[in-house]
Every structure is written in C-alpha cells, then in structure tokens.
Short mmCIF file of C-alpha atoms (C1' of nucleotides) in Angstrom, two decimals:
data_model
loop_
_atom_site.label_atom_id
_atom_site.label_comp_id
_atom_site.label_asym_id
_atom_site.label_seq_id
_atom_site.Cartn_x
_atom_site.Cartn_y
_atom_site.Cartn_z
CA MET P 1 43.98 22.69 31.65
CA ASP P 2 44.35 21.82 35.19
CA THR P 3 42.94 18.38 35.38
CA TYR P 4 44.21 18.35 38.91
CA SER P 5 41.92 20.62 40.86
CA ASP P 6 43.71 22.76 43.32
CA LYS P 7 41.38 23.07 46.27
CA SER P 8 38.59 20.83 47.49
CA SER P 9 40.13 18.10 45.42
CA GLU P 10 38.66 14.72 46.23
CA SER P 11 42.02 13.02 46.15
CA THR P 12 43.26 14.80 49.22
CA GLN P 13 44.67 12.53 51.88
CA HIS P 14 43.80 14.94 54.62
CA ASP P 15 40.77 12.90 55.52
CA ALA P 16 41.43 9.79 57.52
CA THR P 17 38.20 8.49 56.05
CA ASN P 18 39.71 8.43 52.60
CA ARG P 19 42.77 6.55 53.78
CA ILE P 20 40.56 4.00 55.48
CA TRP P 21 38.90 3.21 52.17
CA LEU P 22 42.27 2.85 50.51
CA ALA P 23 43.57 0.56 53.24
CA LEU P 24 40.43 -1.56 53.15
CA ALA P 25 40.84 -2.06 49.43
CA GLN P 26 44.22 -3.69 50.12
CA VAL P 27 42.75 -6.51 52.19
CA PRO P 28 42.83 -9.69 50.07
CA SER P 29 40.05 -12.23 49.87
CA GLY P 30 40.29 -15.02 52.41
CA TYR P 31 41.61 -12.70 55.10
CA VAL P 32 40.19 -10.34 57.65
CA VAL P 33 41.38 -7.25 59.49
CA THR P 34 40.30 -5.69 62.76
CA TYR P 35 38.90 -2.20 63.11
CA GLY P 36 41.92 -1.13 65.09
CA GLY P 37 44.27 -2.77 62.64
CA LEU P 38 42.63 -1.05 59.74
CA ALA P 39 42.85 2.26 61.55
CA THR P 40 46.56 1.71 62.03
CA LEU P 41 47.03 0.79 58.39
CA ALA P 42 45.19 3.98 57.49
CA GLY P 43 47.68 5.95 59.50
CA THR P 44 45.33 6.80 62.34
CA PRO P 45 46.08 4.33 65.12
CA GLY P 46 43.48 4.32 67.84
CA ALA P 47 40.71 5.47 65.55
CA ALA P 48 39.05 2.07 65.47
CA ARG P 49 35.64 3.63 66.09
CA LEU P 50 36.13 5.94 63.18
CA VAL P 51 36.56 2.91 60.95
CA GLY P 52 33.19 1.65 62.07
CA GLN P 53 31.48 4.90 61.33
CA THR P 54 33.16 5.11 57.98
CA LEU P 55 32.10 1.63 56.98
CA ARG P 56 28.57 2.35 58.03
CA LYS P 57 28.40 5.13 55.46
CA LEU P 58 29.42 2.84 52.61
CA PRO P 59 26.69 2.24 50.03
CA LYS P 60 25.45 -1.32 49.96
CA ASN P 61 26.62 -1.65 46.38
CA THR P 62 30.18 -0.69 47.30
CA ASN P 63 32.98 -2.70 45.80
CA LEU P 64 35.01 -2.48 48.99
CA PRO P 65 35.39 -5.65 51.11
CA TRP P 66 33.64 -4.23 54.18
CA HIS P 67 32.77 -7.75 55.30
CA ARG P 68 36.46 -8.49 55.95
CA VAL P 69 36.47 -6.10 58.87
CA ILE P 70 35.81 -7.63 62.28
CA ASN P 71 36.54 -6.64 65.86
CA ALA P 72 39.66 -7.48 67.87
CA GLN P 73 37.90 -10.46 69.42
CA GLY P 74 37.35 -12.08 66.05
CA ARG P 75 33.63 -11.43 66.29
CA ILE P 76 31.17 -9.60 64.09
CA SER P 77 30.32 -6.16 65.40
CA LEU P 78 27.35 -5.50 63.16
CA PRO P 79 23.82 -5.77 64.52
CA GLN P 80 21.54 -8.40 63.09
CA PRO P 81 20.58 -9.17 60.47
CA ALA P 82 23.58 -7.57 58.79
CA ALA P 83 25.88 -9.74 60.88
CA GLN P 84 24.53 -12.90 59.34
CA ARG P 85 25.05 -11.43 55.93
CA GLN P 86 28.68 -10.66 56.70
CA ILE P 87 29.27 -14.15 58.05
CA THR P 88 27.90 -15.66 54.87
CA ARG P 89 30.27 -13.58 52.78
CA LEU P 90 33.26 -14.56 54.89
CA GLU P 91 32.47 -18.24 54.68
CA ARG P 92 32.12 -17.88 50.96
CA GLU P 93 35.73 -16.70 50.90
CA GLY P 94 36.86 -19.75 52.79
CA ILE P 95 36.91 -18.22 56.25
CA THR P 96 35.59 -20.58 58.90
CA LEU P 97 33.73 -19.24 61.90
CA LEU P 98 33.77 -21.27 65.09
CA ASN P 99 31.00 -20.34 67.49
CA GLY P 100 30.59 -17.06 65.65
CA ARG P 101 34.27 -16.31 65.95
CA VAL P 102 37.04 -16.01 63.40
CA ASP P 103 40.45 -17.41 64.24
CA LEU P 104 42.59 -14.30 63.97
CA LYS P 105 45.73 -16.41 64.25
CA LYS P 106 44.85 -17.88 60.90
CA TYR P 107 42.91 -15.29 58.95
CA LEU P 108 44.18 -11.95 60.23
CA TRP P 109 45.80 -10.18 57.33
CA GLN P 110 49.27 -8.86 58.10
CA PRO P 111 51.12 -6.97 55.33
"C1'" DC K 1 35.13 26.38 69.51
"C1'" DA K 2 32.18 22.94 72.56
"C1'" DT K 3 29.39 18.78 72.71
"C1'" DG K 4 27.70 14.40 71.13
"C1'" DT K 5 28.46 9.96 68.78
"C1'" DG K 6 29.91 5.18 67.34
"C1'" DA K 7 30.15 -1.66 62.69
"C1'" DC K 8 36.02 -0.12 68.85
"C1'" DT K 9 39.61 -1.66 72.44
"C1'" DC K 10 41.58 -2.47 76.72
"C1'" DC K 11 41.40 -3.49 81.64
"C1'" DC K 12 39.29 -5.73 85.66
"C1'" DG K 13 36.65 -8.78 88.59
"C1'" DT B 1 34.84 -17.22 79.24
"C1'" DC B 2 31.73 -13.25 80.04
"C1'" DG B 3 30.10 -8.68 81.22
"C1'" DG B 4 30.63 -3.90 82.74
"C1'" DG B 5 33.15 0.51 82.59
"C1'" DA B 6 36.51 3.94 81.14
"C1'" DG B 7 39.40 5.61 77.35
"C1'" DC B 8 40.09 7.21 72.51
"C1'" DC B 9 40.04 9.22 67.90
"C1'" DA B 10 38.12 11.75 64.08
"C1'" DC B 11 33.82 13.39 62.37
"C1'" DA B 12 29.05 15.66 62.60
"C1'" DT B 13 26.30 19.53 64.55
#
DNA sequence: CATGTGACTCCCG
DNA sequence: TCGGGAGCCACAT
C-alpha cells in the first residue's frame, strides 16, 4: 500500500509556505528571527512579506513559535492588540524589550 | 495569464 | 531617530 501518496501529497516542498513553517519550528525559545531572515532560512530570500502572510494564516492554537518573528528593526509588526500579546510571550521567554524594541544583536537567532 | 495584496525591507532626506 | 516611498516575492482571485 502506498502510504506515500503520489500527487497532491501534503509533504511536498514545492510550497514556500510549507518550508516557512518548518524553518519557524527550528527557532529556539529565547531567540527571535526577522521576517526576511526566516524567508532566507526557508529558501526564499526576499519573500519577507510572504512570511507575514503565512503567519497570519496560522490558527491561534498553533504550536509554532510565531511570536519569535519580528521585523528587521527589532520591532513588532503586528497591529494591536496582538502586538501586546506577542511582547508578553517574548518577555516570558526571557527576551527583554527596550522601548518596544528587541536587541537583535543579542536575541537574533543565527544557525 | 494579469492584477491585487501584505505580521516586509531598504534607501533617502 | 523618524517618516515617506519604491522595490520585492510568492500567493490568492
């Protein structure tokens, strides 16, 4: 029996979206990654905006660390009140925000 | 196949 | 440091 479906298999890596999820899952607690950085890790450099759209589609009960994704300026890109919720999660992981900004020099995850 | 869209990024002033 | 504008990529219609 072909457990491995041939076509329309969900494990195809043809979708950048799928790779973004996989890359996001690699980000450890206590660290953050930028949209552009995550796009690069996913193999689609330059597709920072795609990362944002992809994250937006995630269910709120997702197990993925969506809150570890911030913009290149170290700021939260989400609109309120979601932004506050993300900040709370980051602080809970030991990440300190100064004036609403994360120090990328310290917390940016680099594999 | 063309057009619109966005949790972005970079460049200037 | 801050704000505005153009550029970009993959996805949705």
